[in-house]
Tab-separated table of C-alpha atoms in Angstrom:
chain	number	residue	atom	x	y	z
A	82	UNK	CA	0.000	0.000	0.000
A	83	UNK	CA	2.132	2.878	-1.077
A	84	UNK	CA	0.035	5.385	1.418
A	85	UNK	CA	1.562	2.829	3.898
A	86	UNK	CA	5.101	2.724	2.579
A	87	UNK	CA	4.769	6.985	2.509
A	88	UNK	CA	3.907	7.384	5.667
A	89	UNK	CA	6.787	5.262	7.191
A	90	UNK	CA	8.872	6.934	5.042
A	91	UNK	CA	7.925	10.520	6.462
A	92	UNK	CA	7.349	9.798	9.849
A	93	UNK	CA	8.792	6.273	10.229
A	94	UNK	CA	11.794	5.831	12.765
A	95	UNK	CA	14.604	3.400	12.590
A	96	UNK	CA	15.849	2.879	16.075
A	97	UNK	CA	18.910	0.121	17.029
A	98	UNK	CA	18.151	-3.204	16.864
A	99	UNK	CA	16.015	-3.463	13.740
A	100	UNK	CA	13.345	-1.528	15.872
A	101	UNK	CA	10.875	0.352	13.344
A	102	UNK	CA	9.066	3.147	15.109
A	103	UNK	CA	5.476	4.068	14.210
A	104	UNK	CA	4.509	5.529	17.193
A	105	UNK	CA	3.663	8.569	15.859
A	106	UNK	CA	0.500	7.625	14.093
A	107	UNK	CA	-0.183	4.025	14.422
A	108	UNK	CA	0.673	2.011	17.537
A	109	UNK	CA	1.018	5.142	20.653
A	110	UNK	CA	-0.578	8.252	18.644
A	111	UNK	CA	-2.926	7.038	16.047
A	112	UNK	CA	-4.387	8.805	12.940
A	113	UNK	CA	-7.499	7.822	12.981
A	114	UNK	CA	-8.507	9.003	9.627
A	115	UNK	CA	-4.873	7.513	8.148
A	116	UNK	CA	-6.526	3.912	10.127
A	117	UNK	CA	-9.880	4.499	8.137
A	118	UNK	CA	-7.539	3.887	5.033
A	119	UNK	CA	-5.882	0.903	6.549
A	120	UNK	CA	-9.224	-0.408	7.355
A	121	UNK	CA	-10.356	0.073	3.246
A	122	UNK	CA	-7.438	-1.775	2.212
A	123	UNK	CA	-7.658	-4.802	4.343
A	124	UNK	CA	-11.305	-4.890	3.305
A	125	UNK	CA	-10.236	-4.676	-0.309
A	126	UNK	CA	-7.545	-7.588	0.028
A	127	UNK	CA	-10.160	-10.047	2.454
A	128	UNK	CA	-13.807	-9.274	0.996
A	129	UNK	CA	-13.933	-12.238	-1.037
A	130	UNK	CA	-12.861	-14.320	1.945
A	131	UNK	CA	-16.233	-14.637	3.871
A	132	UNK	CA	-14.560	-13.059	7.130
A	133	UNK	CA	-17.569	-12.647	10.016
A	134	UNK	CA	-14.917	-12.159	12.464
A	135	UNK	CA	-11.928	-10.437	13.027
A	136	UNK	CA	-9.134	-11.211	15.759
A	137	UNK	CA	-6.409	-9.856	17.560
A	138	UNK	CA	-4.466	-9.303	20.520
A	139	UNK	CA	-4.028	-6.433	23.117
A	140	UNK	CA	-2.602	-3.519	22.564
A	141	UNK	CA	-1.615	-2.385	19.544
A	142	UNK	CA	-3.846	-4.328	17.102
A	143	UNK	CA	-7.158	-3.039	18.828
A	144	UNK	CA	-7.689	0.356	17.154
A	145	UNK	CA	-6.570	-1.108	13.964
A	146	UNK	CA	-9.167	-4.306	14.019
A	147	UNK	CA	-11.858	-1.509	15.253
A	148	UNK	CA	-11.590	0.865	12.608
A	149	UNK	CA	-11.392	-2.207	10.109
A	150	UNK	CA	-13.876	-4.356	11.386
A	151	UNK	CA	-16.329	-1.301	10.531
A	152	UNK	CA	-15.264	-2.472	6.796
A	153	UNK	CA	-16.517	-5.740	7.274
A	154	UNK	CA	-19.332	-5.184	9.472
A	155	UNK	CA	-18.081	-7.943	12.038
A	156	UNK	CA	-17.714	-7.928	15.364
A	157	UNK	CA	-13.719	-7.596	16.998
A	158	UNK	CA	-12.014	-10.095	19.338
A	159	UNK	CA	-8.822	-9.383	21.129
A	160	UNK	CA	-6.954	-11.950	22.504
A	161	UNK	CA	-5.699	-10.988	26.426
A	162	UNK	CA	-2.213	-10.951	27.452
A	163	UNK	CA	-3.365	-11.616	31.277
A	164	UNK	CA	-5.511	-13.529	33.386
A	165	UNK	CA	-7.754	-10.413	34.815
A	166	UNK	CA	-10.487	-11.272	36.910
A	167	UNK	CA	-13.352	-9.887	34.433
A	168	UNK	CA	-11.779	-12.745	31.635
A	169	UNK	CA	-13.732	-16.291	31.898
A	170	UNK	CA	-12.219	-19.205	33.331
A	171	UNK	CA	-12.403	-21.179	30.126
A	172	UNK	CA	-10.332	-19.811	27.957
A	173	UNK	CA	-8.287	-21.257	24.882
A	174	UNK	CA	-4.597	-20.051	25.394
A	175	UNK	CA	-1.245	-20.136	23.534
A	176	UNK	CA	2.147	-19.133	24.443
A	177	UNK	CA	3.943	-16.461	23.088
A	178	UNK	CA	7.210	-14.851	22.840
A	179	UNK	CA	7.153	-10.992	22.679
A	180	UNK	CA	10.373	-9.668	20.404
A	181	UNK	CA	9.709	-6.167	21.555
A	182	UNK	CA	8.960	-6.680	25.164
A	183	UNK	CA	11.635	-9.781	25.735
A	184	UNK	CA	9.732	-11.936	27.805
A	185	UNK	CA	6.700	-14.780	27.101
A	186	UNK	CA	3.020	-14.469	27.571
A	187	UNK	CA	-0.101	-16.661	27.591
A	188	UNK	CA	-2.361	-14.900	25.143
A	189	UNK	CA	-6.071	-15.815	25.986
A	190	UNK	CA	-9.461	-15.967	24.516
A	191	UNK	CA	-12.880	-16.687	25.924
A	192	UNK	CA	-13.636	-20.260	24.541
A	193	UNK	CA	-17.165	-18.630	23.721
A	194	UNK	CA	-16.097	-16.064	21.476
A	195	UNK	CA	-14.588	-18.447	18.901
A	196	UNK	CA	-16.954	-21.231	16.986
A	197	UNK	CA	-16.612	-23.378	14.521
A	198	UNK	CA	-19.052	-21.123	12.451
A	199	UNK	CA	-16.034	-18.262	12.591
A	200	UNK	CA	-14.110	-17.260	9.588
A	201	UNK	CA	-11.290	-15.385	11.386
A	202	UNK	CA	-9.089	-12.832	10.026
A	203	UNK	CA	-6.227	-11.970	12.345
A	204	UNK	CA	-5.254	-8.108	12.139
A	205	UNK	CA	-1.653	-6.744	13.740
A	206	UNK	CA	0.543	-3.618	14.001
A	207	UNK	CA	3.891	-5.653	13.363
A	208	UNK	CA	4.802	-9.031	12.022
A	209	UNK	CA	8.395	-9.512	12.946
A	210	UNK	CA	8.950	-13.200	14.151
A	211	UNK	CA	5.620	-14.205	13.661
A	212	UNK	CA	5.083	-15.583	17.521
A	213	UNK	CA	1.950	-13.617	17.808
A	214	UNK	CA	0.400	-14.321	14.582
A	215	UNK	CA	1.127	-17.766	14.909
A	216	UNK	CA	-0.345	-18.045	18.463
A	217	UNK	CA	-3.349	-16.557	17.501
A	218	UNK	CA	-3.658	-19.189	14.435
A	219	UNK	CA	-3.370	-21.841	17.020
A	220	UNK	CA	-6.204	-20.241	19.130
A	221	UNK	CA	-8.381	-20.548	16.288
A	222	UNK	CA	-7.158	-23.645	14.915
A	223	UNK	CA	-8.152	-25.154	18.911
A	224	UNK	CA	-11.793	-23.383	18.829
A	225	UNK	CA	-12.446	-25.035	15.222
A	226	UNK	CA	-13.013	-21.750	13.341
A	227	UNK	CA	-10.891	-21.066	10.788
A	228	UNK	CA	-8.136	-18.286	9.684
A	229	UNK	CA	-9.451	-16.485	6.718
A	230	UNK	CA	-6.501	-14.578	6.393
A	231	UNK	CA	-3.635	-12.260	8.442
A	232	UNK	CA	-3.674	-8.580	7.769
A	233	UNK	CA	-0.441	-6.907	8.804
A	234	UNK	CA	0.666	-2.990	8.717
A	235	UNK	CA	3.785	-3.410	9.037
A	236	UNK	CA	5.994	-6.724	8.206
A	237	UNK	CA	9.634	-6.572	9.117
A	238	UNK	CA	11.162	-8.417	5.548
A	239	UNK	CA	14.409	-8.951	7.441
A	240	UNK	CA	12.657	-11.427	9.873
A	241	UNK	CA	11.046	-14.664	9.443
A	242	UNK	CA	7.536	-13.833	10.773
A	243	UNK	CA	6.557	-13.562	6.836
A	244	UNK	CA	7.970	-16.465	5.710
A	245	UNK	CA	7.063	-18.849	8.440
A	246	UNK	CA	3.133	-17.365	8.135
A	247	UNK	CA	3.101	-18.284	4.356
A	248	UNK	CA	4.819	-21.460	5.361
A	249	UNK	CA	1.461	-22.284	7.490
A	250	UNK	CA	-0.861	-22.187	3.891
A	251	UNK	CA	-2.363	-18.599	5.171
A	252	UNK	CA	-3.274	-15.917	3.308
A	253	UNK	CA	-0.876	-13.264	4.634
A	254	UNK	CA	-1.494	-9.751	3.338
A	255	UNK	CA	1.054	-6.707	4.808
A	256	UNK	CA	0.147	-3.126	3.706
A	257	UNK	CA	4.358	-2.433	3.952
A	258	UNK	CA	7.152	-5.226	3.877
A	259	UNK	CA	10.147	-3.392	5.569
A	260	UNK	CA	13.937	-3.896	4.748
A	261	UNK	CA	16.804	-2.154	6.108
A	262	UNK	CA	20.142	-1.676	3.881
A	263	UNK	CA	23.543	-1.855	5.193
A	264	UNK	CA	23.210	2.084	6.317
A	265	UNK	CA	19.875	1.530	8.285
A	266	UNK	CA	17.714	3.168	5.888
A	267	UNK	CA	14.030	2.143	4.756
A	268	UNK	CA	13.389	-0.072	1.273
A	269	UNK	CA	10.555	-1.894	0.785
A	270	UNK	CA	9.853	-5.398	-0.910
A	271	UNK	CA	7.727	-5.409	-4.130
A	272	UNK	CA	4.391	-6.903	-3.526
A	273	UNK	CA	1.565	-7.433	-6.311
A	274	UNK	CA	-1.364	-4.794	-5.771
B	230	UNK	CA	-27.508	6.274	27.685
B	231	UNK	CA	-30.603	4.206	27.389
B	232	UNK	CA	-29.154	1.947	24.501
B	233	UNK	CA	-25.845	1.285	26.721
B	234	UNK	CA	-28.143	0.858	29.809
B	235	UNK	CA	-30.420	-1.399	27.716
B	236	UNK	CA	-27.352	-3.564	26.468
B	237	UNK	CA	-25.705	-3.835	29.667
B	238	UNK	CA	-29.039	-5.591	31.303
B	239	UNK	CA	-28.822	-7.719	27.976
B	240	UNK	CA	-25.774	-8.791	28.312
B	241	UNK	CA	-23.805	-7.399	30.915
B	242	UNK	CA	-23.186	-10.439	33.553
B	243	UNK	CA	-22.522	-9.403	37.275
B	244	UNK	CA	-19.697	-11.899	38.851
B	245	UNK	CA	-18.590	-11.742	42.329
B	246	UNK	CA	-16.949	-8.792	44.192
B	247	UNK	CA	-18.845	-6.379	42.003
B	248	UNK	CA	-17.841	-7.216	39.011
B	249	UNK	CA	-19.585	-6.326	35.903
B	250	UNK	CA	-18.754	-7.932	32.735
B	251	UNK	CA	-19.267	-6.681	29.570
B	252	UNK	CA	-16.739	-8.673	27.931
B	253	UNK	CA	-19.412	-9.927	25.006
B	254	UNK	CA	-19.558	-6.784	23.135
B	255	UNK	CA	-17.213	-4.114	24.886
B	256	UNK	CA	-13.701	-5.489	26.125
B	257	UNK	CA	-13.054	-8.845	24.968
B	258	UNK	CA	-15.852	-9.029	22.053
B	259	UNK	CA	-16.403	-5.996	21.067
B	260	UNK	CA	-19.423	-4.844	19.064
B	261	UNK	CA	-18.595	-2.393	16.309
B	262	UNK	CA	-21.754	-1.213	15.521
B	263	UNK	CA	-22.553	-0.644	19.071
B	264	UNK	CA	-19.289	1.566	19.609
B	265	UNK	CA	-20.190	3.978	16.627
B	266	UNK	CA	-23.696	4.539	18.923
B	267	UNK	CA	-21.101	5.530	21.683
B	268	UNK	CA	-18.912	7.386	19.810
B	269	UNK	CA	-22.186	9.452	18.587
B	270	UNK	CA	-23.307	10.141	22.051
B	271	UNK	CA	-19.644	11.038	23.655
B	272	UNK	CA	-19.876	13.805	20.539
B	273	UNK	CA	-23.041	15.124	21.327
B	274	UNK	CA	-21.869	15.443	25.007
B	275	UNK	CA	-18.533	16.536	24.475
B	276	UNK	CA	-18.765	18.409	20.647
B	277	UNK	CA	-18.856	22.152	22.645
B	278	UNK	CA	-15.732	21.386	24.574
B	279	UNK	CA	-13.006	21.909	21.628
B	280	UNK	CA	-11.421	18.614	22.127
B	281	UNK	CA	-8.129	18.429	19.415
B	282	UNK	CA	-6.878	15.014	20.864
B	283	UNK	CA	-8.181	12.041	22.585
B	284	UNK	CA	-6.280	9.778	25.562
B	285	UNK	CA	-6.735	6.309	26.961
B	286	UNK	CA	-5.243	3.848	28.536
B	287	UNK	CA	-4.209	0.334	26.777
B	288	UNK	CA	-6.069	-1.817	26.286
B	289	UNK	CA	-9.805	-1.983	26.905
B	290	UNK	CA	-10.201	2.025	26.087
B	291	UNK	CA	-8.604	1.745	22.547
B	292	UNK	CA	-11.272	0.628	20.630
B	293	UNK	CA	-13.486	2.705	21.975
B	294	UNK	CA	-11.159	6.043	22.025
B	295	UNK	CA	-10.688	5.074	18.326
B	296	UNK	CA	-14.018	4.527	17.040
B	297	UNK	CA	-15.251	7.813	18.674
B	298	UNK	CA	-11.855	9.420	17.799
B	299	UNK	CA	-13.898	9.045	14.008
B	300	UNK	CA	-16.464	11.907	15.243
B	301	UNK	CA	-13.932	14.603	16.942
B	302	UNK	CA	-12.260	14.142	13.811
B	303	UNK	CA	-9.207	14.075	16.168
B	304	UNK	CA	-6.268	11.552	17.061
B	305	UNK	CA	-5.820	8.967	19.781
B	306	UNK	CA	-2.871	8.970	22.624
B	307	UNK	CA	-2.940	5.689	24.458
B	308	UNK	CA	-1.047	5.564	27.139
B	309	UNK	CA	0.946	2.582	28.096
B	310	UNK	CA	1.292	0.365	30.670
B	311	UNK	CA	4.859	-1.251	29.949
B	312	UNK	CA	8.375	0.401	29.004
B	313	UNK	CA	9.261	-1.140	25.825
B	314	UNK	CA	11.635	-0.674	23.144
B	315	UNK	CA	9.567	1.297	21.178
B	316	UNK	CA	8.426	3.575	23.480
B	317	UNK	CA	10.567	6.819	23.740
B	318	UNK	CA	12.238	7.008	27.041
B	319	UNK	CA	11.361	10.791	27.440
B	320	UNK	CA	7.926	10.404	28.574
B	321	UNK	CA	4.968	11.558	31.127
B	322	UNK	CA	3.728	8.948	33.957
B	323	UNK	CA	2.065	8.374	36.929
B	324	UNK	CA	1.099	5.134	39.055
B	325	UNK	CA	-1.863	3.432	38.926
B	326	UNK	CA	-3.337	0.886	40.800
B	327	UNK	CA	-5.519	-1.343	39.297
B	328	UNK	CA	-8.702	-3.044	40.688
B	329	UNK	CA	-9.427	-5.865	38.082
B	330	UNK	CA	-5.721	-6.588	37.899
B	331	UNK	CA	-4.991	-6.624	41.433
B	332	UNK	CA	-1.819	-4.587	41.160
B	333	UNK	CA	-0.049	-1.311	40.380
B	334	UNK	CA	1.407	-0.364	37.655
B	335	UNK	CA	2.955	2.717	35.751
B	336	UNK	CA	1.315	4.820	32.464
B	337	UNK	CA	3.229	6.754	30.116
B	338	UNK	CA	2.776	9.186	27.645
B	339	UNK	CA	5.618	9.772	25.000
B	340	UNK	CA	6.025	13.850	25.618
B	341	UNK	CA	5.476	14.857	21.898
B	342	UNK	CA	2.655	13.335	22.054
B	343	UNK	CA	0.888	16.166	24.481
B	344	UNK	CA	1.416	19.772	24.411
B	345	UNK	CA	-0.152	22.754	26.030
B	346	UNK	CA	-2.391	23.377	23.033
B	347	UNK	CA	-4.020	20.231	23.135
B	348	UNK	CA	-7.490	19.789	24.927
B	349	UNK	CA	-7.500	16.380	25.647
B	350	UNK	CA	-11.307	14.219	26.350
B	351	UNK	CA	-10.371	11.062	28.283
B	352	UNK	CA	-12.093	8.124	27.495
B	353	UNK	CA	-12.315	4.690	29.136
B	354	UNK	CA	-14.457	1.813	29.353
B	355	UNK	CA	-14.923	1.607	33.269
B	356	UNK	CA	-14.915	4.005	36.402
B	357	UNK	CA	-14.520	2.364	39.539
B	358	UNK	CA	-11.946	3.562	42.137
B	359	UNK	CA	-10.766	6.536	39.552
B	360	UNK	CA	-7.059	5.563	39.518
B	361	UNK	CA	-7.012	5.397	35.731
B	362	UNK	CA	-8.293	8.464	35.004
B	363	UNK	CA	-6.764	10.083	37.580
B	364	UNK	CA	-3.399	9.263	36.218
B	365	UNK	CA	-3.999	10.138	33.118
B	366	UNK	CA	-5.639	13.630	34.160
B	367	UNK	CA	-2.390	13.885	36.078
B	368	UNK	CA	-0.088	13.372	32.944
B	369	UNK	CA	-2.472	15.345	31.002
B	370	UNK	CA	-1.400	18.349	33.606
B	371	UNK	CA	2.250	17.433	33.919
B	372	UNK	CA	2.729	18.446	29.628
B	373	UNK	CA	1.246	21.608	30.403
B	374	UNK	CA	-2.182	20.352	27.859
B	375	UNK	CA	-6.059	20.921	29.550
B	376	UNK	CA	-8.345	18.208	30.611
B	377	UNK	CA	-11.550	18.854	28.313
B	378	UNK	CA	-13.800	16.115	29.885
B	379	UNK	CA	-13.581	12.819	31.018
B	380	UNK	CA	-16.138	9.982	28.884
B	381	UNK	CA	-16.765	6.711	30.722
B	382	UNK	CA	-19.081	3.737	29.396
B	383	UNK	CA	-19.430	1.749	32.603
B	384	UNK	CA	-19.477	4.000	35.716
B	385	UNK	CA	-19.645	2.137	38.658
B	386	UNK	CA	-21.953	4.174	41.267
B	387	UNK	CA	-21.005	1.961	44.186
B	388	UNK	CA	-17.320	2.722	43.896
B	389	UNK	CA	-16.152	6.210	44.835
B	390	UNK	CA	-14.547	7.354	41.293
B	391	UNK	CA	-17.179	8.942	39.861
B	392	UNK	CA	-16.946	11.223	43.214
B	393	UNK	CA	-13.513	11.617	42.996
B	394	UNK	CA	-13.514	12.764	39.357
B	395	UNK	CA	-16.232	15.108	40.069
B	396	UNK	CA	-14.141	16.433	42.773
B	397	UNK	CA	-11.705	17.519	40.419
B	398	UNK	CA	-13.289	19.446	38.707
B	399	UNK	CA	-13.691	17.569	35.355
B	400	UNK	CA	-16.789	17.177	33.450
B	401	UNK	CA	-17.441	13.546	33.679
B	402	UNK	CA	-20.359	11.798	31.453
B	403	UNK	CA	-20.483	8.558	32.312
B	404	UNK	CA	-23.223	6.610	29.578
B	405	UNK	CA	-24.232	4.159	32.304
B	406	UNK	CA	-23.519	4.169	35.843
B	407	UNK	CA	-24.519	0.994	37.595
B	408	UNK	CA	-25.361	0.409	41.021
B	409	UNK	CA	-26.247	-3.395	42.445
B	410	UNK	CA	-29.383	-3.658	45.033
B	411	UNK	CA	-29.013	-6.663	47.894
B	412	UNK	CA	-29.661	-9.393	45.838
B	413	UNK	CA	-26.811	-8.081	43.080
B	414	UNK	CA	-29.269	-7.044	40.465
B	415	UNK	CA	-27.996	-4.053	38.060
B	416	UNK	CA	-30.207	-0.708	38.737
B	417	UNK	CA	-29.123	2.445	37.060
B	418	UNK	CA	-28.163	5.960	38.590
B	419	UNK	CA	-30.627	8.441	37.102
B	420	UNK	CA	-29.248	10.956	34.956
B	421	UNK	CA	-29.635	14.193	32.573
B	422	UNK	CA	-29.701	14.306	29.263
């Protein structure tokens, strides 16, 4: 999505460690209007998938999955990263590995809220090792819906999140693919419209 | 809000220790549709107050702060609960200590992110002791940027929040507040249009 791919290039920030920063408008500030895009373009990639639910997982993929989900007139879920006390006992659960917060979670999800009956497609900020997408696949692969696909903003190219999601059979669609040359600086992969 | 107040006998459950969950359509499942009727109605109550940004706290007020975000025609701050690597390290925060989560906790704000032109509406899904909101009024303060109003869903009328808030000084509009009677049935606070 070359709105995408502009606006990391204008406001995008490439801090050590491979870290791309899009706090400014999508995962701390958020553009709201900029998300109402976002949310057109996932519904232009999925709308021939029959998605009547979309999924993701707290924080950073709620607003995202909100403003889209208006797209595809579906209801949101969003998979917790803790056991509060206002969360069901029976849950379906997965562990995952966070690369930007260095330490594992048990992502949960009310077993009610996923059916057989559910097309799912997962939404995220980042794909970067694919832990979190990959969780949430199993989450839905244990509830007997099924993934209809895996929106991603932004998919770090020099990771193997992307490979390892296409490696599953899913239908992964990122609105950027981000490289970083030997200086540090921004390129993205070529993707078919 | 009669339509909140009509959903939350719907569907809102009422677990033990005054809990009230509302975790089928407002912060686990959340119900799209439903949050555009709430971001109408924080508009109409808070369209006079020159809001330019709006502020919550990850990760049950995102959705929310987004979708009505739409009708301010302004952008979302969230603040966050964990340092990580892609937060800036120059930032507002204040402690909070949760009541669902049984613990405390610190928010930031990245400091760009607020200035003293910005009139900020706080929104949040839930009002119970106040600690939320009254970190985040306190950050608000800290960047030198004005509290415009405070907009809660679920106000919880037996808890002292809502008097705290009021306290303050801040317009509060709260779309249900919800009181239990003896035998832990929901009953509503009356309130102005």
């Amino acid at each position: 999505m070359k709105l995408f791919e502009d606006r990391i290039l204008t406001d995008g920030v490439v801090a050590p460690g491979g870290i791309i920063k899009v706090d400014s408008f999508l995962n701390h500030q958020i553009d709201v209007a900029f998300l109402n895009e976002v949310g057109r373009e996932f519904y232009r990639l999925f709308r021939d998938d029959n998605v009547n639910k979309i999924l993701t997982v707290e924080a950073s993929g709620i607003g995202i999955a909100c403003i889209t989900a208006q797209y595809f007139d579906a209801p949101v879920v969003f998979a917790k990263k803790s056991q509060t006390s206002n969360l069901d006992s029976d849950v379906w659960s997965a562990p995952v590995v966070s690369y930007t917060h260095h330490r594992e979670y048990t992502i949960r999800v009310a077993k009610k809220y996923l059916t057989p009956n559910d097309r799912v497609l997962i939404i995220d900020d980042f794909l970067a090792m694919g832990n979190a997408i990959v969780g949430l696949n199993s989450i839905i692969g244990d509830s007997g819906a099924t993934t209809a696909g895996v929106g991603i903003c932004v998919e770090k190219g020099f990771q193997s999140g992307g490979q390892r999601i296409r490696e599953l059979g899913l239908k992964l669609r990122s609105l950027a693919i981000v490289n970083l040359d030997g200086e540090g600086r921004i390129f993205f992969s070529e993707q078919d419209e």
